[in-house]
Amino acid sequence: MALALASNLAFSGRAVLTKLLKRDHPGAQVTKSDACLFFHVSRCGLCILVPCALVLDAGAWLASGADPVRLGLLLLLNGMAHALYNGVSFAVLAKVSIATHAVLNIVRRVLVIAVAAAVFATPVSAFNGSGFVLSVLGVLAFAQSKSRGGALRTRPKNLLPV
């Protein structure tokens, strides 16, 4: 659970930090193109994740007795698919606001869960269904607020009556 939370925080942090980097340092070599920035962000992630994976999972890999060639091919295929997904996500992030990107990510997750539940005939509990409905309602509320032009463009001067 903690690693899933850390993953979500890192994903959101990547979106916010890359937008801030492009805004605050437009002349930096790294921010000259989205492809260059994506490469450097991915390289940093790889340098962090490979040692963690080796420390946390190497023992399980060795103990499983899995064919190293097959495992290597699966890891390569998974890495390429994930890099493609992240590249598309990064390209979308360059075109939309952080909030819109976050909402699109929620839509993607809800659709993946719904399709997986349908394809694999996974039973959906009332709790899971209510989470699905809440996600859809949140996305609809966001879309409606965007279509109105955003009701609150400026922050009120006094949040509390003093």
PDB file of N, CA and C in Angstrom, residues 27-75:
ATOM      1  N   GLY A  27      14.946  28.845 -20.565  1.00  0.00           N
ATOM      2  CA  GLY A  27      16.174  28.855 -21.351  1.00  0.00           C
ATOM      3  C   GLY A  27      17.097  27.688 -21.080  1.00  0.00           C
ATOM      4  N   ALA A  28      16.770  26.856 -20.105  1.00  0.00           N
ATOM      5  CA  ALA A  28      17.642  25.725 -19.757  1.00  0.00           C
ATOM      6  C   ALA A  28      17.695  24.719 -20.904  1.00  0.00           C
ATOM      7  N   GLN A  29      18.846  24.094 -21.070  1.00  0.00           N
ATOM      8  CA  GLN A  29      19.039  23.124 -22.148  1.00  0.00           C
ATOM      9  C   GLN A  29      18.020  21.988 -22.065  1.00  0.00           C
ATOM     10  N   VAL A  30      17.733  21.529 -20.858  1.00  0.00           N
ATOM     11  CA  VAL A  30      16.827  20.399 -20.660  1.00  0.00           C
ATOM     12  C   VAL A  30      15.406  20.733 -21.092  1.00  0.00           C
ATOM     13  N   THR A  31      14.993  21.978 -20.950  1.00  0.00           N
ATOM     14  CA  THR A  31      13.602  22.344 -21.244  1.00  0.00           C
ATOM     15  C   THR A  31      13.395  22.822 -22.677  1.00  0.00           C
ATOM     16  N   LYS A  32      14.416  22.735 -23.518  1.00  0.00           N
ATOM     17  CA  LYS A  32      14.275  23.227 -24.896  1.00  0.00           C
ATOM     18  C   LYS A  32      13.301  22.395 -25.713  1.00  0.00           C
ATOM     19  N   SER A  33      13.181  21.115 -25.409  1.00  0.00           N
ATOM     20  CA  SER A  33      12.192  20.281 -26.103  1.00  0.00           C
ATOM     21  C   SER A  33      11.575  19.313 -25.105  1.00  0.00           C
ATOM     22  N   ASP A  34      10.329  18.950 -25.385  1.00  0.00           N
ATOM     23  CA  ASP A  34       9.645  18.000 -24.508  1.00  0.00           C
ATOM     24  C   ASP A  34      10.322  16.631 -24.549  1.00  0.00           C
ATOM     25  N   ALA A  35      10.841  16.245 -25.716  1.00  0.00           N
ATOM     26  CA  ALA A  35      11.521  14.952 -25.831  1.00  0.00           C
ATOM     27  C   ALA A  35      12.782  14.917 -24.973  1.00  0.00           C
ATOM     28  N   CYS A  36      13.524  16.010 -24.957  1.00  0.00           N
ATOM     29  CA  CYS A  36      14.740  16.092 -24.141  1.00  0.00           C
ATOM     30  C   CYS A  36      14.395  16.025 -22.652  1.00  0.00           C
ATOM     31  N   LEU A  37      13.373  16.768 -22.262  1.00  0.00           N
ATOM     32  CA  LEU A  37      12.949  16.760 -20.861  1.00  0.00           C
ATOM     33  C   LEU A  37      12.453  15.374 -20.460  1.00  0.00           C
ATOM     34  N   PHE A  38      11.673  14.728 -21.334  1.00  0.00           N
ATOM     35  CA  PHE A  38      11.180  13.381 -21.057  1.00  0.00           C
ATOM     36  C   PHE A  38      12.343  12.406 -20.895  1.00  0.00           C
ATOM     37  N   PHE A  39      13.358  12.519 -21.762  1.00  0.00           N
ATOM     38  CA  PHE A  39      14.526  11.644 -21.660  1.00  0.00           C
ATOM     39  C   PHE A  39      15.207  11.805 -20.308  1.00  0.00           C
ATOM     40  N   HIS A  40      15.428  13.047 -19.889  1.00  0.00           N
ATOM     41  CA  HIS A  40      16.142  13.279 -18.629  1.00  0.00           C
ATOM     42  C   HIS A  40      15.320  12.844 -17.414  1.00  0.00           C
ATOM     43  N   VAL A  41      14.017  13.075 -17.442  1.00  0.00           N
ATOM     44  CA  VAL A  41      13.159  12.622 -16.342  1.00  0.00           C
ATOM     45  C   VAL A  41      13.168  11.094 -16.279  1.00  0.00           C
ATOM     46  N   SER A  42      13.060  10.442 -17.431  1.00  0.00           N
ATOM     47  CA  SER A  42      13.068   8.974 -17.474  1.00  0.00           C
ATOM     48  C   SER A  42      14.413   8.413 -17.024  1.00  0.00           C
ATOM     49  N   ARG A  43      15.497   9.057 -17.432  1.00  0.00           N
ATOM     50  CA  ARG A  43      16.838   8.612 -17.028  1.00  0.00           C
ATOM     51  C   ARG A  43      16.996   8.693 -15.516  1.00  0.00           C
ATOM     52  N   CYS A  44      16.537   9.793 -14.922  1.00  0.00           N
ATOM     53  CA  CYS A  44      16.618   9.928 -13.460  1.00  0.00           C
ATOM     54  C   CYS A  44      15.791   8.847 -12.773  1.00  0.00           C
ATOM     55  N   GLY A  45      14.596   8.584 -13.301  1.00  0.00           N
ATOM     56  CA  GLY A  45      13.753   7.530 -12.741  1.00  0.00           C
ATOM     57  C   GLY A  45      14.406   6.167 -12.830  1.00  0.00           C
ATOM     58  N   LEU A  46      15.045   5.884 -13.963  1.00  0.00           N
ATOM     59  CA  LEU A  46      15.731   4.610 -14.140  1.00  0.00           C
ATOM     60  C   LEU A  46      16.870   4.457 -13.138  1.00  0.00           C
ATOM     61  N   CYS A  47      17.623   5.528 -12.934  1.00  0.00           N
ATOM     62  CA  CYS A  47      18.745   5.486 -11.985  1.00  0.00           C
ATOM     63  C   CYS A  47      18.277   5.264 -10.548  1.00  0.00           C
ATOM     64  N   ILE A  48      17.069   5.678 -10.236  1.00  0.00           N
ATOM     65  CA  ILE A  48      16.522   5.463  -8.895  1.00  0.00           C
ATOM     66  C   ILE A  48      15.912   4.071  -8.774  1.00  0.00           C
ATOM     67  N   LEU A  49      15.178   3.634  -9.805  1.00  0.00           N
ATOM     68  CA  LEU A  49      14.418   2.392  -9.699  1.00  0.00           C
ATOM     69  C   LEU A  49      15.243   1.119  -9.866  1.00  0.00           C
ATOM     70  N   VAL A  50      16.255   1.132 -10.721  1.00  0.00           N
ATOM     71  CA  VAL A  50      17.029  -0.098 -10.935  1.00  0.00           C
ATOM     72  C   VAL A  50      17.703  -0.570  -9.646  1.00  0.00           C
ATOM     73  N   PRO A  51      18.405   0.294  -8.910  1.00  0.00           N
ATOM     74  CA  PRO A  51      18.978  -0.191  -7.646  1.00  0.00           C
ATOM     75  C   PRO A  51      17.910  -0.670  -6.651  1.00  0.00           C
ATOM     76  N   CYS A  52      16.788   0.033  -6.588  1.00  0.00           N
ATOM     77  CA  CYS A  52      15.709  -0.399  -5.679  1.00  0.00           C
ATOM     78  C   CYS A  52      15.182  -1.772  -6.080  1.00  0.00           C
ATOM     79  N   ALA A  53      14.975  -1.983  -7.382  1.00  0.00           N
ATOM     80  CA  ALA A  53      14.481  -3.278  -7.854  1.00  0.00           C
ATOM     81  C   ALA A  53      15.480  -4.386  -7.557  1.00  0.00           C
ATOM     82  N   LEU A  54      16.756  -4.105  -7.732  1.00  0.00           N
ATOM     83  CA  LEU A  54      17.767  -5.123  -7.449  1.00  0.00           C
ATOM     84  C   LEU A  54      17.806  -5.469  -5.968  1.00  0.00           C
ATOM     85  N   VAL A  55      17.716  -4.464  -5.116  1.00  0.00           N
ATOM     86  CA  VAL A  55      17.754  -4.710  -3.671  1.00  0.00           C
ATOM     87  C   VAL A  55      16.493  -5.438  -3.203  1.00  0.00           C
ATOM     88  N   LEU A  56      15.337  -5.001  -3.691  1.00  0.00           N
ATOM     89  CA  LEU A  56      14.077  -5.545  -3.190  1.00  0.00           C
ATOM     90  C   LEU A  56      13.658  -6.850  -3.866  1.00  0.00           C
ATOM     91  N   ASP A  57      14.000  -7.041  -5.145  1.00  0.00           N
ATOM     92  CA  ASP A  57      13.442  -8.167  -5.890  1.00  0.00           C
ATOM     93  C   ASP A  57      14.449  -9.197  -6.386  1.00  0.00           C
ATOM     94  N   ALA A  58      15.737  -8.918  -6.311  1.00  0.00           N
ATOM     95  CA  ALA A  58      16.726  -9.847  -6.870  1.00  0.00           C
ATOM     96  C   ALA A  58      16.633 -11.223  -6.219  1.00  0.00           C
ATOM     97  N   GLY A  59      16.439 -11.267  -4.919  1.00  0.00           N
ATOM     98  CA  GLY A  59      16.321 -12.553  -4.224  1.00  0.00           C
ATOM     99  C   GLY A  59      15.140 -13.364  -4.717  1.00  0.00           C
ATOM    100  N   ALA A  60      14.010 -12.712  -4.914  1.00  0.00           N
ATOM    101  CA  ALA A  60      12.816 -13.405  -5.407  1.00  0.00           C
ATOM    102  C   ALA A  60      13.026 -13.885  -6.840  1.00  0.00           C
ATOM    103  N   TRP A  61      13.707 -13.077  -7.660  1.00  0.00           N
ATOM    104  CA  TRP A  61      13.982 -13.494  -9.041  1.00  0.00           C
ATOM    105  C   TRP A  61      14.840 -14.753  -9.054  1.00  0.00           C
ATOM    106  N   LEU A  62      15.883 -14.759  -8.236  1.00  0.00           N
ATOM    107  CA  LEU A  62      16.780 -15.909  -8.207  1.00  0.00           C
ATOM    108  C   LEU A  62      16.086 -17.139  -7.634  1.00  0.00           C
ATOM    109  N   ALA A  63      15.280 -16.966  -6.600  1.00  0.00           N
ATOM    110  CA  ALA A  63      14.602 -18.087  -5.951  1.00  0.00           C
ATOM    111  C   ALA A  63      13.486 -18.671  -6.818  1.00  0.00           C
ATOM    112  N   SER A  64      12.938 -17.889  -7.735  1.00  0.00           N
ATOM    113  CA  SER A  64      11.815 -18.372  -8.548  1.00  0.00           C
ATOM    114  C   SER A  64      12.242 -19.429  -9.554  1.00  0.00           C
ATOM    115  N   GLY A  65      13.509 -19.443  -9.909  1.00  0.00           N
ATOM    116  CA  GLY A  65      13.982 -20.410 -10.895  1.00  0.00           C
ATOM    117  C   GLY A  65      13.483 -20.114 -12.299  1.00  0.00           C
ATOM    118  N   ALA A  66      13.028 -18.903 -12.543  1.00  0.00           N
ATOM    119  CA  ALA A  66      12.514 -18.527 -13.855  1.00  0.00           C
ATOM    120  C   ALA A  66      13.642 -18.497 -14.877  1.00  0.00           C
ATOM    121  N   ASP A  67      13.286 -18.787 -16.121  1.00  0.00           N
ATOM    122  CA  ASP A  67      14.246 -18.731 -17.217  1.00  0.00           C
ATOM    123  C   ASP A  67      14.725 -17.291 -17.374  1.00  0.00           C
ATOM    124  N   PRO A  68      16.034 -17.032 -17.213  1.00  0.00           N
ATOM    125  CA  PRO A  68      16.524 -15.649 -17.263  1.00  0.00           C
ATOM    126  C   PRO A  68      16.287 -14.965 -18.609  1.00  0.00           C
ATOM    127  N   VAL A  69      16.339 -15.720 -19.707  1.00  0.00           N
ATOM    128  CA  VAL A  69      16.104 -15.116 -21.027  1.00  0.00           C
ATOM    129  C   VAL A  69      14.644 -14.684 -21.147  1.00  0.00           C
ATOM    130  N   ARG A  70      13.733 -15.574 -20.750  1.00  0.00           N
ATOM    131  CA  ARG A  70      12.299 -15.236 -20.807  1.00  0.00           C
ATOM    132  C   ARG A  70      11.997 -14.059 -19.889  1.00  0.00           C
ATOM    133  N   LEU A  71      12.552 -14.077 -18.687  1.00  0.00           N
ATOM    134  CA  LEU A  71      12.343 -12.980 -17.741  1.00  0.00           C
ATOM    135  C   LEU A  71      12.897 -11.674 -18.303  1.00  0.00           C
ATOM    136  N   GLY A  72      14.084 -11.735 -18.903  1.00  0.00           N
ATOM    137  CA  GLY A  72      14.672 -10.543 -19.509  1.00  0.00           C
ATOM    138  C   GLY A  72      13.812  -9.988 -20.632  1.00  0.00           C
ATOM    139  N   LEU A  73      13.271 -10.884 -21.475  1.00  0.00           N
ATOM    140  CA  LEU A  73      12.397 -10.435 -22.564  1.00  0.00           C
ATOM    141  C   LEU A  73      11.108  -9.815 -22.032  1.00  0.00           C
ATOM    142  N   LEU A  74      10.539 -10.426 -21.003  1.00  0.00           N
ATOM    143  CA  LEU A  74       9.325  -9.858 -20.400  1.00  0.00           C
ATOM    144  C   LEU A  74       9.602  -8.492 -19.784  1.00  0.00           C
ATOM    145  N   LEU A  75      10.744  -8.362 -19.108  1.00  0.00           N
ATOM    146  CA  LEU A  75      11.110  -7.068 -18.529  1.00  0.00           C
ATOM    147  C   LEU A  75      11.329  -6.021 -19.617  1.00  0.00           C
TER     148      LEU A  75
END
